[in-house]
PDB file of C-alpha atoms in Angstrom:
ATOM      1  CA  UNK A   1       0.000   0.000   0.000  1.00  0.00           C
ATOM      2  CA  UNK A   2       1.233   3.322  -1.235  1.00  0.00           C
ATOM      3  CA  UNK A   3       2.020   5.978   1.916  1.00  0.00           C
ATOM      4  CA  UNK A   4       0.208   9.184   1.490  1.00  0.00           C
ATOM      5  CA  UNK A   5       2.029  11.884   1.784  1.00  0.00           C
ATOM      6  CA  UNK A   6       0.554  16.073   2.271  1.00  0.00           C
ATOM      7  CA  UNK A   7       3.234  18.561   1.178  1.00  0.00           C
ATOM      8  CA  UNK A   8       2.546  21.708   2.474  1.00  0.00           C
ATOM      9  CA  UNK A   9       4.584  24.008   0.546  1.00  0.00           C
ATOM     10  CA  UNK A  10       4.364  27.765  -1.152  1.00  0.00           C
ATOM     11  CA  UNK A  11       8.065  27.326  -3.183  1.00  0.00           C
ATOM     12  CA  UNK A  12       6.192  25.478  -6.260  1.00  0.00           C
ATOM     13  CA  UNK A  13       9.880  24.330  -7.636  1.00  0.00           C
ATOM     14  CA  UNK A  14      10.655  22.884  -4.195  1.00  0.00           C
ATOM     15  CA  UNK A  15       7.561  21.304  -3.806  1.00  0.00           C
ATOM     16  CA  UNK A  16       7.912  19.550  -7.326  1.00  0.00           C
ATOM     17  CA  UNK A  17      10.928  18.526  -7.053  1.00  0.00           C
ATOM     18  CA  UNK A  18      10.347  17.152  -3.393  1.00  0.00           C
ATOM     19  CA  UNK A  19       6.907  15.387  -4.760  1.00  0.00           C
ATOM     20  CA  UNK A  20       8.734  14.070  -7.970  1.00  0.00           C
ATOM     21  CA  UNK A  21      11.502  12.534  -6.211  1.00  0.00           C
ATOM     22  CA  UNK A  22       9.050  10.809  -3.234  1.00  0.00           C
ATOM     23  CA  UNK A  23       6.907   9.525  -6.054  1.00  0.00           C
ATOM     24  CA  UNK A  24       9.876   7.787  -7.884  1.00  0.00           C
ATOM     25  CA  UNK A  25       9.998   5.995  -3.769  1.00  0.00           C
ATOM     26  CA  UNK A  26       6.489   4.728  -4.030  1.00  0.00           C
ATOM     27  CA  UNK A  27       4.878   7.612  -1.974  1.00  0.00           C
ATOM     28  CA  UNK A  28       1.131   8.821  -2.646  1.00  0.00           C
ATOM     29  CA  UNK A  29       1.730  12.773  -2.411  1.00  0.00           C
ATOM     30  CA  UNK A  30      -0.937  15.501  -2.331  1.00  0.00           C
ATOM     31  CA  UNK A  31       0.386  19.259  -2.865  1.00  0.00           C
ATOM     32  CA  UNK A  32      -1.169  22.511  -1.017  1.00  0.00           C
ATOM     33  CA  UNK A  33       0.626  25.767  -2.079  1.00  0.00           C
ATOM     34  CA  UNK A  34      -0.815  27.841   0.953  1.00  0.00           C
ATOM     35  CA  UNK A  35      -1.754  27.154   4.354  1.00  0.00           C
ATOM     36  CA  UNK A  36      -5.516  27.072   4.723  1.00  0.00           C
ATOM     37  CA  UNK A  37      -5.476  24.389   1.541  1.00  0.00           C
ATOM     38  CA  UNK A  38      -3.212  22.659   3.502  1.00  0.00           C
ATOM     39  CA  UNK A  39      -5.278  22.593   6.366  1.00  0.00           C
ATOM     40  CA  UNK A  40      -8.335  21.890   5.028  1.00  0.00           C
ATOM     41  CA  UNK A  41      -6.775  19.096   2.849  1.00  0.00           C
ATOM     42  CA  UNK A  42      -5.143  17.631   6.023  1.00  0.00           C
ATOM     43  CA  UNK A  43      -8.581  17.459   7.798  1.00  0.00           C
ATOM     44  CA  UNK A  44     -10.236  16.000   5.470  1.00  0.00           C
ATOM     45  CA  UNK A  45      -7.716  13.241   4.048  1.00  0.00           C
ATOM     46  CA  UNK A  46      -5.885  10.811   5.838  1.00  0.00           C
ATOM     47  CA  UNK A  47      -2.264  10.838   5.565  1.00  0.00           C
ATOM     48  CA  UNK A  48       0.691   9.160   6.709  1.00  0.00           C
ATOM     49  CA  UNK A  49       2.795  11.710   7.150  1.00  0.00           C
ATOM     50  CA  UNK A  50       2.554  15.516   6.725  1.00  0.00           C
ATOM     51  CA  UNK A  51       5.508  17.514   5.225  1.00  0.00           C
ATOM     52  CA  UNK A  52       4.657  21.111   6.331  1.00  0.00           C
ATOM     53  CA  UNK A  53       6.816  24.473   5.424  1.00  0.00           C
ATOM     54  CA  UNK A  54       7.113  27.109   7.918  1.00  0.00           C
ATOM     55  CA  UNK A  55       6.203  29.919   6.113  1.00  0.00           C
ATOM     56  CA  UNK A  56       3.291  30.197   4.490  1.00  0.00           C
ATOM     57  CA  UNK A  57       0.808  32.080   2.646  1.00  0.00           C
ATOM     58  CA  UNK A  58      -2.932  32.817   4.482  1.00  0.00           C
ATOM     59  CA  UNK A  59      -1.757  30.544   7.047  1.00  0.00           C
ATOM     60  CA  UNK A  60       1.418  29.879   8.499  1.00  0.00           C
ATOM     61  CA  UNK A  61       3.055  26.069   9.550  1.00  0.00           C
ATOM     62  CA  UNK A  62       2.542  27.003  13.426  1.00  0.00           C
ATOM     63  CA  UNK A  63      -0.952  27.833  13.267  1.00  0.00           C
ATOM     64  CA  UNK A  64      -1.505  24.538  10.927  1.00  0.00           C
ATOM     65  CA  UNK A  65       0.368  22.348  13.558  1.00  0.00           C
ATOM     66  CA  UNK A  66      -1.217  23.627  16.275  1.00  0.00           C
ATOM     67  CA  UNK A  67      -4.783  23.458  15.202  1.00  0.00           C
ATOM     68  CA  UNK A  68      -4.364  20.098  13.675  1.00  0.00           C
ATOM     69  CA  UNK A  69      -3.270  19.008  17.435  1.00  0.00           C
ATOM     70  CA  UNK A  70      -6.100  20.589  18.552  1.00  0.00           C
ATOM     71  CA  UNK A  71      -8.857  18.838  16.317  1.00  0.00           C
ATOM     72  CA  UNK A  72      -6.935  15.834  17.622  1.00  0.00           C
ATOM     73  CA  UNK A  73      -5.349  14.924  14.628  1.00  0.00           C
ATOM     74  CA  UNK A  74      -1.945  13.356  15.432  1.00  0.00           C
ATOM     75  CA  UNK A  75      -0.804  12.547  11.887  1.00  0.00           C
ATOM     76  CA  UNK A  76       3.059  12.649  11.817  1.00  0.00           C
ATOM     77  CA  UNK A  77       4.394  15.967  11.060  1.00  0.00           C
ATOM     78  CA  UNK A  78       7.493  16.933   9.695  1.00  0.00           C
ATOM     79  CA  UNK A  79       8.026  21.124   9.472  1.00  0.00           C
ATOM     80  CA  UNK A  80      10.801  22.702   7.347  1.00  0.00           C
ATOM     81  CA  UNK A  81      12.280  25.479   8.958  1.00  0.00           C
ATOM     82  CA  UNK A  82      14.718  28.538   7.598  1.00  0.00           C
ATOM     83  CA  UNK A  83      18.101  27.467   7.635  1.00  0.00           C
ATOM     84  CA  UNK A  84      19.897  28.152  10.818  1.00  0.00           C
ATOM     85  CA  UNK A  85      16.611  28.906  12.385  1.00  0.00           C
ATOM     86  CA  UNK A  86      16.895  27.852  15.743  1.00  0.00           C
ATOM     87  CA  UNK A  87      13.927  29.851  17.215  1.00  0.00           C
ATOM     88  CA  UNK A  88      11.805  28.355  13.903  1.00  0.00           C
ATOM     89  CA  UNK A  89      13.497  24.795  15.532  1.00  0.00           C
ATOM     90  CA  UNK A  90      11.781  25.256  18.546  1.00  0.00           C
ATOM     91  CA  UNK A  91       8.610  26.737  17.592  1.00  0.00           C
ATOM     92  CA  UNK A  92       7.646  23.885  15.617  1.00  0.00           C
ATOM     93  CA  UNK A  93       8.572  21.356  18.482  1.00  0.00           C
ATOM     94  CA  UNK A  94       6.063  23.563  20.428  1.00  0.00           C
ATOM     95  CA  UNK A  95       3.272  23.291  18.486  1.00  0.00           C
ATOM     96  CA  UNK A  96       3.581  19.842  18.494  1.00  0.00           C
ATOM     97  CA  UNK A  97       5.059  18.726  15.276  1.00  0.00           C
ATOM     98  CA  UNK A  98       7.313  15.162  15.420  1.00  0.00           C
ATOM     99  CA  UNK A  99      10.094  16.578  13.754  1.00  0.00           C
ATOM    100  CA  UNK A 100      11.845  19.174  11.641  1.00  0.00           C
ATOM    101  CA  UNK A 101      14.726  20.045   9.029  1.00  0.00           C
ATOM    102  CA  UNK A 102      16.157  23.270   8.031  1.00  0.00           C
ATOM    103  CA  UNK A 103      16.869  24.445   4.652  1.00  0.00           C
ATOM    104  CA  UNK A 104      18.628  23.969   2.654  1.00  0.00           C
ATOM    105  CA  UNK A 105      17.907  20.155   3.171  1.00  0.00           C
ATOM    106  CA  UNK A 106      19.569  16.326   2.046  1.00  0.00           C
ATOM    107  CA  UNK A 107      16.354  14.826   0.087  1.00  0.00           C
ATOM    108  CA  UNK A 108      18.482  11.576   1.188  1.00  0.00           C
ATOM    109  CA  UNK A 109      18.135  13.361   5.129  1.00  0.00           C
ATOM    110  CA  UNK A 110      14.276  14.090   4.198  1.00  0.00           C
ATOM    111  CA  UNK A 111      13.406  10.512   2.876  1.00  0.00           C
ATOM    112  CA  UNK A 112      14.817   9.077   5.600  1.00  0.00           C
ATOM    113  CA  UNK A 113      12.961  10.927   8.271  1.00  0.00           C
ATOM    114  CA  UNK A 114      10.061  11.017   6.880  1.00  0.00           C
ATOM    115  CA  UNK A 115      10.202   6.528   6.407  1.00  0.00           C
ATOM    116  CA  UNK A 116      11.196   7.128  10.372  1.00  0.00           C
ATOM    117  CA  UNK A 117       7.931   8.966  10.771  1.00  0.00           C
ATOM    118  CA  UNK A 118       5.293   6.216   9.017  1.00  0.00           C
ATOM    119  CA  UNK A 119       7.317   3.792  10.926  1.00  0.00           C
ATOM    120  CA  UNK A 120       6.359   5.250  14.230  1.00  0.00           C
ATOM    121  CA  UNK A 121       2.834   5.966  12.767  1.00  0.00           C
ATOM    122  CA  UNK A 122       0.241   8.803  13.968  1.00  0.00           C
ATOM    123  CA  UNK A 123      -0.547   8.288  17.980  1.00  0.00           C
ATOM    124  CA  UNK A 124      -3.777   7.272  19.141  1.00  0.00           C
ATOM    125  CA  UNK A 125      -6.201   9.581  20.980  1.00  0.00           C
ATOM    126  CA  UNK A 126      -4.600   9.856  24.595  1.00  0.00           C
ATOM    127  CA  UNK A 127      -7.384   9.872  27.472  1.00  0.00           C
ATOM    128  CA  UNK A 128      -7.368  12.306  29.614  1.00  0.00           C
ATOM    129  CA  UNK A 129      -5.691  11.797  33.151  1.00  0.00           C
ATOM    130  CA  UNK A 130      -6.585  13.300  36.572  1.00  0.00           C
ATOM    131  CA  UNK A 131      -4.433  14.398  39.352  1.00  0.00           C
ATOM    132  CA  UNK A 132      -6.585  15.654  42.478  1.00  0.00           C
ATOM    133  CA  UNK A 133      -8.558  18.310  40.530  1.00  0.00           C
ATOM    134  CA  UNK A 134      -5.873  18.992  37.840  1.00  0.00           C
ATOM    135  CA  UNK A 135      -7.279  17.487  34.801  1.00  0.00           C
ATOM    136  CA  UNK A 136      -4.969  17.132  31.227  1.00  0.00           C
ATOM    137  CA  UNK A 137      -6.462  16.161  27.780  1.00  0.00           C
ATOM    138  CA  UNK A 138      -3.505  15.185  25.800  1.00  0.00           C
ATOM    139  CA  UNK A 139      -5.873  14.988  22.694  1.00  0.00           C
ATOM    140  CA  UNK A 140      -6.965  18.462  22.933  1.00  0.00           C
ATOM    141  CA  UNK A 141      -3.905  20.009  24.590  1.00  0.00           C
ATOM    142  CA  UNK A 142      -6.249  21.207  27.015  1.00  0.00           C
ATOM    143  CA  UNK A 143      -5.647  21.441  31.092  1.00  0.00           C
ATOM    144  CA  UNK A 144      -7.912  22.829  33.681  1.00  0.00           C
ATOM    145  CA  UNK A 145      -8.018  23.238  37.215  1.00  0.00           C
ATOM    146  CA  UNK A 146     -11.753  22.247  38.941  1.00  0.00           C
ATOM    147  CA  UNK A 147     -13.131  24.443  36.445  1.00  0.00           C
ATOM    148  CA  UNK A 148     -10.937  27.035  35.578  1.00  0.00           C
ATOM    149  CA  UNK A 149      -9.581  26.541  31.875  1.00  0.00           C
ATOM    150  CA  UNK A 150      -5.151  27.012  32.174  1.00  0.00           C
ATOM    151  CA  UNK A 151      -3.657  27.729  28.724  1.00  0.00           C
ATOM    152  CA  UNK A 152      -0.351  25.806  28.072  1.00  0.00           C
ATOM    153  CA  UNK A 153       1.951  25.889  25.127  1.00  0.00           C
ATOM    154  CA  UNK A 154       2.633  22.544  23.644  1.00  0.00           C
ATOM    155  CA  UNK A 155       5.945  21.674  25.126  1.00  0.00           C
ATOM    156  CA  UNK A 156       4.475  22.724  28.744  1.00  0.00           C
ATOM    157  CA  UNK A 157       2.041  20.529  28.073  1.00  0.00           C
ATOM    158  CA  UNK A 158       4.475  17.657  27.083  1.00  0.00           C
ATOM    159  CA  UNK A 159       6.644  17.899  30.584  1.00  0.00           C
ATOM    160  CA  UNK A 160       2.925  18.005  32.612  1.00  0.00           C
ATOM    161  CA  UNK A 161       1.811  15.174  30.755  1.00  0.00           C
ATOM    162  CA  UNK A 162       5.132  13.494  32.084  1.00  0.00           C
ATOM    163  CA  UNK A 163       4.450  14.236  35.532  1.00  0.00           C
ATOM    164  CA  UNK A 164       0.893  13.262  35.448  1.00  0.00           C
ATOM    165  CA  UNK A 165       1.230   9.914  33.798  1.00  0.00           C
ATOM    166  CA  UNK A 166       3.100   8.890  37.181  1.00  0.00           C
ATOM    167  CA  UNK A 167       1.679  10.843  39.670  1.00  0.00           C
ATOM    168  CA  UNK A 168       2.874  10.668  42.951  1.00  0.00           C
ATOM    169  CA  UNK A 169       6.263   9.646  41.512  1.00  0.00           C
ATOM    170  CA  UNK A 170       9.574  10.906  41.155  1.00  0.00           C
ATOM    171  CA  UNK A 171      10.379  11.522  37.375  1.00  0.00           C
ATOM    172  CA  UNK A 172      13.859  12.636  36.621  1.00  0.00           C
ATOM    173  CA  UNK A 173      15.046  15.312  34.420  1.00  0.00           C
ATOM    174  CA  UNK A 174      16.263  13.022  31.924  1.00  0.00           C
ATOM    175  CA  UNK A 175      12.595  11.052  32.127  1.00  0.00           C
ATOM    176  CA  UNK A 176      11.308  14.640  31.083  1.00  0.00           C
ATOM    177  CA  UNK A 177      13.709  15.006  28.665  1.00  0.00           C
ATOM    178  CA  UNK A 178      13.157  11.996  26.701  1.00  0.00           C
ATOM    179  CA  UNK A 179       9.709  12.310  26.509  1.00  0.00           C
ATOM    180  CA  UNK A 180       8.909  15.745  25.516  1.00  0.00           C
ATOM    181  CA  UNK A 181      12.258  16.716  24.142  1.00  0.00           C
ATOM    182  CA  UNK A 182      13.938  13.225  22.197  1.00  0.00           C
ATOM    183  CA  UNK A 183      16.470  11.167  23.006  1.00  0.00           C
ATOM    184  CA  UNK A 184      18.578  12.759  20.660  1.00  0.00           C
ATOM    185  CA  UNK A 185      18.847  16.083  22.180  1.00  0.00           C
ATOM    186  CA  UNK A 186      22.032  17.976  22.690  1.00  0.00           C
ATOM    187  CA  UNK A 187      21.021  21.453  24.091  1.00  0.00           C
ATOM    188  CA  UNK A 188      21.082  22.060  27.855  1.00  0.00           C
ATOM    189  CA  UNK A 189      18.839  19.857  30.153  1.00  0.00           C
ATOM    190  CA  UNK A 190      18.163  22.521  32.681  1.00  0.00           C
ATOM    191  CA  UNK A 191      15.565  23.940  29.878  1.00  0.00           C
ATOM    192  CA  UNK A 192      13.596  21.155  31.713  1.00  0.00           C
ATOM    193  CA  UNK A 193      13.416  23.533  34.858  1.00  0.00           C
ATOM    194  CA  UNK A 194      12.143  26.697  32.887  1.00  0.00           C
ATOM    195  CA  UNK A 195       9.590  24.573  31.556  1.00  0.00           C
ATOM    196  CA  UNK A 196       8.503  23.313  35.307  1.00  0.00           C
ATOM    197  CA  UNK A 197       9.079  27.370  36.564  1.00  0.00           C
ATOM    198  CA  UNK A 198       6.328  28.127  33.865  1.00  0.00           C
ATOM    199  CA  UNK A 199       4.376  25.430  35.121  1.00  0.00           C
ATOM    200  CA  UNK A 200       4.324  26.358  38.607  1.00  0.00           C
ATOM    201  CA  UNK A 201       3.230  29.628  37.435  1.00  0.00           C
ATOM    202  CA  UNK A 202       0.348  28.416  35.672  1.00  0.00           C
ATOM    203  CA  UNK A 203      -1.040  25.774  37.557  1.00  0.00           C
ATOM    204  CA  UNK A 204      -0.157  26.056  41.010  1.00  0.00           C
ATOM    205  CA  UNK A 205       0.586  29.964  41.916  1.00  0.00           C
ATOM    206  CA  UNK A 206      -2.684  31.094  40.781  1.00  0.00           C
ATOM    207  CA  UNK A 207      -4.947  28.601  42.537  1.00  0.00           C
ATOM    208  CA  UNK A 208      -2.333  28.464  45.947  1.00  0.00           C
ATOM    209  CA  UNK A 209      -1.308  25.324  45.498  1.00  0.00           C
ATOM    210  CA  UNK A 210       2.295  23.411  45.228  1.00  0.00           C
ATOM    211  CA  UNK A 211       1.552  20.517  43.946  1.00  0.00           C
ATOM    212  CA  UNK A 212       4.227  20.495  41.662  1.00  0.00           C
ATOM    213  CA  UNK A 213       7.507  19.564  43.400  1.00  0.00           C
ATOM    214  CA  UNK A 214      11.271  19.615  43.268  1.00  0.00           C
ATOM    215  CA  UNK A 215      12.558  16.320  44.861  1.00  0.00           C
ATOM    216  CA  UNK A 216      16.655  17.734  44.535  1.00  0.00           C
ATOM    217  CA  UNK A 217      18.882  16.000  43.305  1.00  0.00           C
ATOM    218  CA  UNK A 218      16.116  13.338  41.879  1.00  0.00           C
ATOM    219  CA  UNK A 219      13.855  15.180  39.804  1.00  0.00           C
ATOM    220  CA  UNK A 220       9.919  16.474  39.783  1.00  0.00           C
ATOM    221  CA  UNK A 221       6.793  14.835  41.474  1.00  0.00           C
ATOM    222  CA  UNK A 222       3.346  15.955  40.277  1.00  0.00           C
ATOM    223  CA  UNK A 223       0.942  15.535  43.756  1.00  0.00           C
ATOM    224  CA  UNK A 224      -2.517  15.480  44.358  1.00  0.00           C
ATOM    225  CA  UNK A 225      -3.312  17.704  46.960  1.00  0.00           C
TER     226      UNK A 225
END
C-alpha cells in the first residue's frame, strides 16, 4: 500500500521537485501551495505523514500544527524550517510537530525521516488523566483546574503530561527530557526547569497550590493535593 504523503509548501519548484523525487519511492503525495489548503486538505484526508513548510501564505506552519493538534489529529508531522533557524526549531517542536529540518535540506536526510515517521505511525487519541482536581487532555492540549480553563503551550504541556502519567512519583530530568524533548537532544537539560518554573506559574501559583515539586537531586513529582 502506497504511503500518502501532504506537502505543504508555497516554493512550487521545491515542492515539485520534493513530490517528484518521493513519487519515484512509491509515496502517494498531495500538494497545497498555501496554508488554509493545507489545512483543510489535512482534515479532510488521511495521511501518513505531513511535510509542512514554515512559512506560508494565508496561514502559516505554526498555526496549521497547532490546530491540527487541537482537532486531535496526530498525523506525523514533519516542518521545514529557515536554515539556521533555531527559534523556527523550537517553535515547531512547540506546536507539536514530530520533527523538523532546516533548509537547505539532504532529500536523502528528508526521505529518511520522513520513512522514520510512518514507521512510528500517527498516535492514538490519549485519554485524559486526573491528578486531584488537575485534569490534562492530551488529545486536545487542554488542562484545567476544577473548572478554571489554564492555557499551556505545547511543550508545557508535554513535561505536565510526564508528571501526570506517574503521579505521585519521582520523574527525573532526563525522564522529562526523553519524553517531551527526544532522546537525541544535545542542548542544555536545565531547559527542563524553565519549563517546570512556567508550570508552577500556571497551575499552582494562581490557585495556591504546590503541587508540583522539586525532589533535589532526583527530579519532579506531580501531587494530588
Amino acid at each position: 500500500m502506497d504511503v500518502r504523503v501532504l506537502l505543504v509548501e508555497d516554493e512550487k519548484r521545491l515542492a515539485d521537485l520534493v513530490k517528484g523525487g518521493l513519487t519515484g519511492e512509491g509515496f502517494a503525495v498531495d500538494v497545497a501551495y498555501d496554508g488554509r489548503d493545507g489545512l483543510w486538505m489535512a482534515k479532510e484526508n488521511d495521511y501518513d505523514v505531513i511535510v509542512l513548510d514554515v512559512m506560508l501564505p494565508r496561514l502559516n506552519g505554526y498555526a496549521i500544527c497547532s490546530k491540527l493538534r487541537e482537532a486531535g489529529n496526530w498525523t506525523p508531522i514533519m516542518m521545514l524550517t529557515a536554515k539556521d533557524g533555531v527559534y523556527d526549531e523550537a517553535e515547531a517542536l512547540d506546536n507539536g510537530a514530530d520533527d523538523y529540518l532546516a533548509k537547505p535540506f539532504s532529500y536523502v536526510v528528508l526521505l529518511a525521516r520522513l520513512r522514520a515517521l510512518v514507521r512510528r505511525g500517527g498516535k492514538e487519541r490519549p485519554v485524559s488523566l486526573t491528578v486531584g482536581d488537575l485534569t490534562i487532555d492530551p488529545a486536545g492540549l487542554r488542562c484545567r483546574r476544577g473548572e478554571t480553563e489554564i492555557a499551556l503551550t505545547p511543550k508545557e504541556f508535554a513535561v505536565l503530561h510526564g508528571l501526570a502519567r506517574r503521579p505521585g512519583e519521582v520523574v527525573s530530568k532526563s525522564e522529562l527530557l526523553a519524553q517531551a524533548w527526544d532522546f537525541s537532544y544535545e542542548g542544555d537539560p536545565n531547559i527542563v526547569e524553565v519549563y517546570i518554573s512556567a508550570l508552577r506559574r500556571k497551575i499552582d501559583l494562581p490557585f495556591g497550590r504546590t503541587t508540583l515539586v522539586t525532589v533535589r537531586g532526583a527530579g519532579y513529582r506531580l501531587e494530588a493535593a
